[in-house]
Amino acid sequence: MTPEEICRLPYRPCVGVMMVNANGLIFVAQRINTKGAWQMPQGGMDPGETPLQTGLRELWEETSVTRDKVSVVAETPDWLNYDLPHDLVPKLWHGQFRGQAQKYLLVRFNGDDDDINIATEQPEFDEWRWLPAGELVANIVPFKRDVYARVLSVFADKL
């Protein structure tokens, strides 16, 4: 695909979840197909879903964390966009999107680490860990770092 073709593509609506534990650490997981590609849980919105519904569904699908194990604290007021690197556009989502427009939820994790299980029915991750906010952005794939920095900024007073 040419850069011009990519620029004409829409963004995929998506919701991410910043899950914070009792120690103020943020949950991240490494994508199963890309070593070193750490991210917070996220996923595309299904038709008719609200950002809250999508975020809680994605959190459960990717980590097995159920609604009763989290308290929803906040949601980003705006959609935050990122563009995929041009070489990835044709490989992801059948080349239909240039990147994602994301809302993020901030949730407090009220469970135990044993409640987290990334070996789900359709696993997306092969490893997970808790990170301090100050280390989050540096551990994320470069094309998502700006969005993660903005999410940290929006939620700074609640972390």
PDB file of C-alpha atoms in Angstrom:
ATOM      1  CA  MET A   1       0.000   0.000   0.000  1.00  0.00           C
ATOM      2  CA  THR A   2       1.198   3.484  -0.763  1.00  0.00           C
ATOM      3  CA  PRO A   3       1.403   6.167   1.943  1.00  0.00           C
ATOM      4  CA  GLU A   4      -1.439   8.000   0.183  1.00  0.00           C
ATOM      5  CA  GLU A   5      -3.671   4.910   0.304  1.00  0.00           C
ATOM      6  CA  ILE A   6      -2.883   4.418   3.981  1.00  0.00           C
ATOM      7  CA  CYS A   7      -3.703   8.052   4.809  1.00  0.00           C
ATOM      8  CA  ARG A   8      -7.200   7.567   3.359  1.00  0.00           C
ATOM      9  CA  LEU A   9      -7.943   4.636   5.668  1.00  0.00           C
ATOM     10  CA  PRO A  10     -10.017   5.156   8.834  1.00  0.00           C
ATOM     11  CA  TYR A  11      -8.955   4.475  12.393  1.00  0.00           C
ATOM     12  CA  ARG A  12     -10.239   1.338  14.126  1.00  0.00           C
ATOM     13  CA  PRO A  13     -12.352   2.176  17.225  1.00  0.00           C
ATOM     14  CA  CYS A  14     -10.691   0.522  20.204  1.00  0.00           C
ATOM     15  CA  VAL A  15     -10.712   0.626  24.000  1.00  0.00           C
ATOM     16  CA  GLY A  16      -7.716   0.074  26.245  1.00  0.00           C
ATOM     17  CA  VAL A  17      -7.561  -0.597  29.973  1.00  0.00           C
ATOM     18  CA  MET A  18      -4.989   0.765  32.411  1.00  0.00           C
ATOM     19  CA  MET A  19      -5.302  -1.674  35.298  1.00  0.00           C
ATOM     20  CA  VAL A  20      -3.513  -0.512  38.452  1.00  0.00           C
ATOM     21  CA  ASN A  21      -2.885  -2.685  41.492  1.00  0.00           C
ATOM     22  CA  ALA A  22      -2.885  -1.716  45.190  1.00  0.00           C
ATOM     23  CA  ASN A  23       0.794  -0.709  44.929  1.00  0.00           C
ATOM     24  CA  GLY A  24       0.091   1.718  42.075  1.00  0.00           C
ATOM     25  CA  LEU A  25       1.727  -0.532  39.465  1.00  0.00           C
ATOM     26  CA  ILE A  26       0.301  -0.870  35.961  1.00  0.00           C
ATOM     27  CA  PHE A  27      -0.473  -4.206  34.288  1.00  0.00           C
ATOM     28  CA  VAL A  28       1.250  -4.849  30.947  1.00  0.00           C
ATOM     29  CA  ALA A  29       1.539  -7.998  28.870  1.00  0.00           C
ATOM     30  CA  GLN A  30       3.788  -9.084  26.026  1.00  0.00           C
ATOM     31  CA  ARG A  31       2.111  -9.923  22.717  1.00  0.00           C
ATOM     32  CA  ILE A  32       2.394 -13.615  21.945  1.00  0.00           C
ATOM     33  CA  ASN A  33       3.591 -13.021  18.392  1.00  0.00           C
ATOM     34  CA  THR A  34       6.008 -10.160  19.024  1.00  0.00           C
ATOM     35  CA  LYS A  35       8.738 -10.379  21.663  1.00  0.00           C
ATOM     36  CA  GLY A  36       9.293  -7.049  23.372  1.00  0.00           C
ATOM     37  CA  ALA A  37       5.867  -5.727  22.306  1.00  0.00           C
ATOM     38  CA  TRP A  38       4.339  -4.878  25.673  1.00  0.00           C
ATOM     39  CA  GLN A  39       0.941  -3.258  26.013  1.00  0.00           C
ATOM     40  CA  MET A  40      -2.039  -2.787  28.268  1.00  0.00           C
ATOM     41  CA  PRO A  41      -5.164  -4.817  27.473  1.00  0.00           C
ATOM     42  CA  GLN A  42      -7.093  -3.385  24.532  1.00  0.00           C
ATOM     43  CA  GLY A  43      -9.370  -4.354  21.710  1.00  0.00           C
ATOM     44  CA  GLY A  44     -11.831  -3.288  19.060  1.00  0.00           C
ATOM     45  CA  MET A  45     -15.360  -2.206  19.824  1.00  0.00           C
ATOM     46  CA  ASP A  46     -18.198  -4.476  18.776  1.00  0.00           C
ATOM     47  CA  PRO A  47     -21.273  -2.846  17.214  1.00  0.00           C
ATOM     48  CA  GLY A  48     -23.503  -1.291  19.871  1.00  0.00           C
ATOM     49  CA  GLU A  49     -20.929  -1.468  22.670  1.00  0.00           C
ATOM     50  CA  THR A  50     -19.998   1.452  24.872  1.00  0.00           C
ATOM     51  CA  PRO A  51     -16.319   2.072  25.696  1.00  0.00           C
ATOM     52  CA  LEU A  52     -16.960   0.747  29.220  1.00  0.00           C
ATOM     53  CA  GLN A  53     -18.509  -2.462  27.899  1.00  0.00           C
ATOM     54  CA  THR A  54     -15.669  -2.956  25.419  1.00  0.00           C
ATOM     55  CA  GLY A  55     -12.963  -2.298  27.988  1.00  0.00           C
ATOM     56  CA  LEU A  56     -14.365  -4.709  30.550  1.00  0.00           C
ATOM     57  CA  ARG A  57     -14.960  -7.363  27.878  1.00  0.00           C
ATOM     58  CA  GLU A  58     -11.417  -7.025  26.537  1.00  0.00           C
ATOM     59  CA  LEU A  59      -9.956  -7.120  30.047  1.00  0.00           C
ATOM     60  CA  TRP A  60     -11.782 -10.384  30.705  1.00  0.00           C
ATOM     61  CA  GLU A  61     -10.956 -11.895  27.282  1.00  0.00           C
ATOM     62  CA  GLU A  62      -7.238 -11.116  27.596  1.00  0.00           C
ATOM     63  CA  THR A  63      -6.563 -11.546  31.331  1.00  0.00           C
ATOM     64  CA  SER A  64      -9.527 -13.500  32.777  1.00  0.00           C
ATOM     65  CA  VAL A  65     -10.067 -10.598  35.206  1.00  0.00           C
ATOM     66  CA  THR A  66     -13.782 -10.307  35.868  1.00  0.00           C
ATOM     67  CA  ARG A  67     -15.816  -7.149  36.509  1.00  0.00           C
ATOM     68  CA  ASP A  68     -16.074  -7.877  40.233  1.00  0.00           C
ATOM     69  CA  LYS A  69     -12.262  -7.724  40.546  1.00  0.00           C
ATOM     70  CA  VAL A  70     -11.955  -4.105  39.334  1.00  0.00           C
ATOM     71  CA  SER A  71     -13.286  -0.673  40.221  1.00  0.00           C
ATOM     72  CA  VAL A  72     -13.691   1.715  37.299  1.00  0.00           C
ATOM     73  CA  VAL A  73     -12.056   5.038  38.172  1.00  0.00           C
ATOM     74  CA  ALA A  74     -12.033   7.089  34.964  1.00  0.00           C
ATOM     75  CA  GLU A  75     -12.250   7.159  31.175  1.00  0.00           C
ATOM     76  CA  THR A  76     -10.255   9.349  28.815  1.00  0.00           C
ATOM     77  CA  PRO A  77     -12.545  12.155  27.626  1.00  0.00           C
ATOM     78  CA  ASP A  78     -11.147  12.138  24.094  1.00  0.00           C
ATOM     79  CA  TRP A  79     -10.260   9.521  21.497  1.00  0.00           C
ATOM     80  CA  LEU A  80      -6.484   9.128  21.150  1.00  0.00           C
ATOM     81  CA  ASN A  81      -5.204   8.089  17.724  1.00  0.00           C
ATOM     82  CA  TYR A  82      -2.061   6.299  16.679  1.00  0.00           C
ATOM     83  CA  ASP A  83      -0.867   5.303  13.224  1.00  0.00           C
ATOM     84  CA  LEU A  84       0.620   1.906  12.526  1.00  0.00           C
ATOM     85  CA  PRO A  85       3.995   1.755  10.794  1.00  0.00           C
ATOM     86  CA  HIS A  86       3.256   1.585   7.055  1.00  0.00           C
ATOM     87  CA  ASP A  87       4.649  -1.943   6.703  1.00  0.00           C
ATOM     88  CA  LEU A  88       2.156  -3.252   9.286  1.00  0.00           C
ATOM     89  CA  VAL A  89      -0.991  -1.733   7.766  1.00  0.00           C
ATOM     90  CA  PRO A  90      -1.525  -4.454   5.131  1.00  0.00           C
ATOM     91  CA  LYS A  91      -0.804  -7.198   7.711  1.00  0.00           C
ATOM     92  CA  LEU A  92      -3.249  -6.161  10.435  1.00  0.00           C
ATOM     93  CA  TRP A  93      -7.033  -6.054  10.246  1.00  0.00           C
ATOM     94  CA  HIS A  94      -6.897  -7.027   6.540  1.00  0.00           C
ATOM     95  CA  GLY A  95      -5.451  -3.620   5.649  1.00  0.00           C
ATOM     96  CA  GLN A  96      -8.703  -1.853   6.533  1.00  0.00           C
ATOM     97  CA  PHE A  97      -7.324   0.613   9.106  1.00  0.00           C
ATOM     98  CA  ARG A  98      -4.388   3.024   9.338  1.00  0.00           C
ATOM     99  CA  GLY A  99      -4.231   2.652  13.121  1.00  0.00           C
ATOM    100  CA  GLN A 100      -6.545   2.936  16.079  1.00  0.00           C
ATOM    101  CA  ALA A 101      -8.662   5.604  17.751  1.00  0.00           C
ATOM    102  CA  GLN A 102      -8.651   4.645  21.404  1.00  0.00           C
ATOM    103  CA  LYS A 103     -10.472   5.445  24.596  1.00  0.00           C
ATOM    104  CA  TYR A 104      -8.863   4.239  27.822  1.00  0.00           C
ATOM    105  CA  LEU A 105     -10.372   3.167  31.106  1.00  0.00           C
ATOM    106  CA  LEU A 106      -8.500   3.446  34.385  1.00  0.00           C
ATOM    107  CA  VAL A 107      -9.446   0.582  36.702  1.00  0.00           C
ATOM    108  CA  ARG A 108      -8.199  -0.435  40.127  1.00  0.00           C
ATOM    109  CA  PHE A 109      -7.481  -4.138  40.452  1.00  0.00           C
ATOM    110  CA  ASN A 110      -9.035  -5.467  43.658  1.00  0.00           C
ATOM    111  CA  GLY A 111      -8.054  -9.088  43.173  1.00  0.00           C
ATOM    112  CA  ASP A 112      -4.945 -11.174  43.698  1.00  0.00           C
ATOM    113  CA  ASP A 113      -2.321 -11.914  41.058  1.00  0.00           C
ATOM    114  CA  ASP A 114      -3.732 -15.460  40.954  1.00  0.00           C
ATOM    115  CA  ASP A 115      -6.914 -13.968  39.434  1.00  0.00           C
ATOM    116  CA  ILE A 116      -4.933 -13.016  36.327  1.00  0.00           C
ATOM    117  CA  ASN A 117      -4.702 -15.722  33.685  1.00  0.00           C
ATOM    118  CA  ILE A 118      -3.393 -14.871  30.212  1.00  0.00           C
ATOM    119  CA  ALA A 119      -3.686 -18.502  29.050  1.00  0.00           C
ATOM    120  CA  THR A 120      -7.162 -17.760  27.752  1.00  0.00           C
ATOM    121  CA  GLU A 121      -9.241 -19.470  25.068  1.00  0.00           C
ATOM    122  CA  GLN A 122      -7.602 -17.269  22.411  1.00  0.00           C
ATOM    123  CA  PRO A 123      -4.395 -16.082  24.080  1.00  0.00           C
ATOM    124  CA  GLU A 124      -2.858 -12.808  22.935  1.00  0.00           C
ATOM    125  CA  PHE A 125      -0.053 -12.658  25.487  1.00  0.00           C
ATOM    126  CA  ASP A 126       2.702 -14.970  26.669  1.00  0.00           C
ATOM    127  CA  GLU A 127       3.979 -13.007  29.675  1.00  0.00           C
ATOM    128  CA  TRP A 128       2.736 -10.282  32.007  1.00  0.00           C
ATOM    129  CA  ARG A 129       4.061  -8.040  34.756  1.00  0.00           C
ATOM    130  CA  TRP A 130       3.350  -4.954  36.844  1.00  0.00           C
ATOM    131  CA  LEU A 131       5.265  -1.760  35.958  1.00  0.00           C
ATOM    132  CA  PRO A 132       5.664   1.565  37.724  1.00  0.00           C
ATOM    133  CA  ALA A 133       4.094   4.443  35.772  1.00  0.00           C
ATOM    134  CA  GLY A 134       7.553   5.932  35.178  1.00  0.00           C
ATOM    135  CA  GLU A 135       8.629   2.813  33.245  1.00  0.00           C
ATOM    136  CA  LEU A 136       5.472   2.302  31.213  1.00  0.00           C
ATOM    137  CA  VAL A 137       6.164   4.336  28.072  1.00  0.00           C
ATOM    138  CA  ALA A 138       9.736   3.064  27.617  1.00  0.00           C
ATOM    139  CA  ASN A 139       8.481  -0.546  27.589  1.00  0.00           C
ATOM    140  CA  ILE A 140       5.808  -0.068  24.922  1.00  0.00           C
ATOM    141  CA  VAL A 141       6.271  -0.502  21.170  1.00  0.00           C
ATOM    142  CA  PRO A 142       7.436   2.846  19.751  1.00  0.00           C
ATOM    143  CA  PHE A 143       4.377   3.590  17.619  1.00  0.00           C
ATOM    144  CA  LYS A 144       2.096   3.478  20.690  1.00  0.00           C
ATOM    145  CA  ARG A 145       4.298   5.488  23.061  1.00  0.00           C
ATOM    146  CA  ASP A 146       2.696   8.867  22.385  1.00  0.00           C
ATOM    147  CA  VAL A 147      -0.774   7.511  23.200  1.00  0.00           C
ATOM    148  CA  TYR A 148       0.513   5.872  26.384  1.00  0.00           C
ATOM    149  CA  ALA A 149       2.180   9.131  27.461  1.00  0.00           C
ATOM    150  CA  ARG A 150      -1.108  10.980  26.900  1.00  0.00           C
ATOM    151  CA  VAL A 151      -3.050   8.341  28.861  1.00  0.00           C
ATOM    152  CA  LEU A 152      -0.609   8.699  31.760  1.00  0.00           C
ATOM    153  CA  SER A 153      -1.036  12.463  31.616  1.00  0.00           C
ATOM    154  CA  VAL A 154      -4.849  12.261  31.625  1.00  0.00           C
ATOM    155  CA  PHE A 155      -4.900   9.837  34.560  1.00  0.00           C
ATOM    156  CA  ALA A 156      -1.927  11.349  36.463  1.00  0.00           C
ATOM    157  CA  ASP A 157      -3.993  12.769  39.328  1.00  0.00           C
ATOM    158  CA  LYS A 158      -5.738   9.410  39.816  1.00  0.00           C
ATOM    159  CA  LEU A 159      -2.673   7.158  39.844  1.00  0.00           C
TER     160      LEU A 159
END
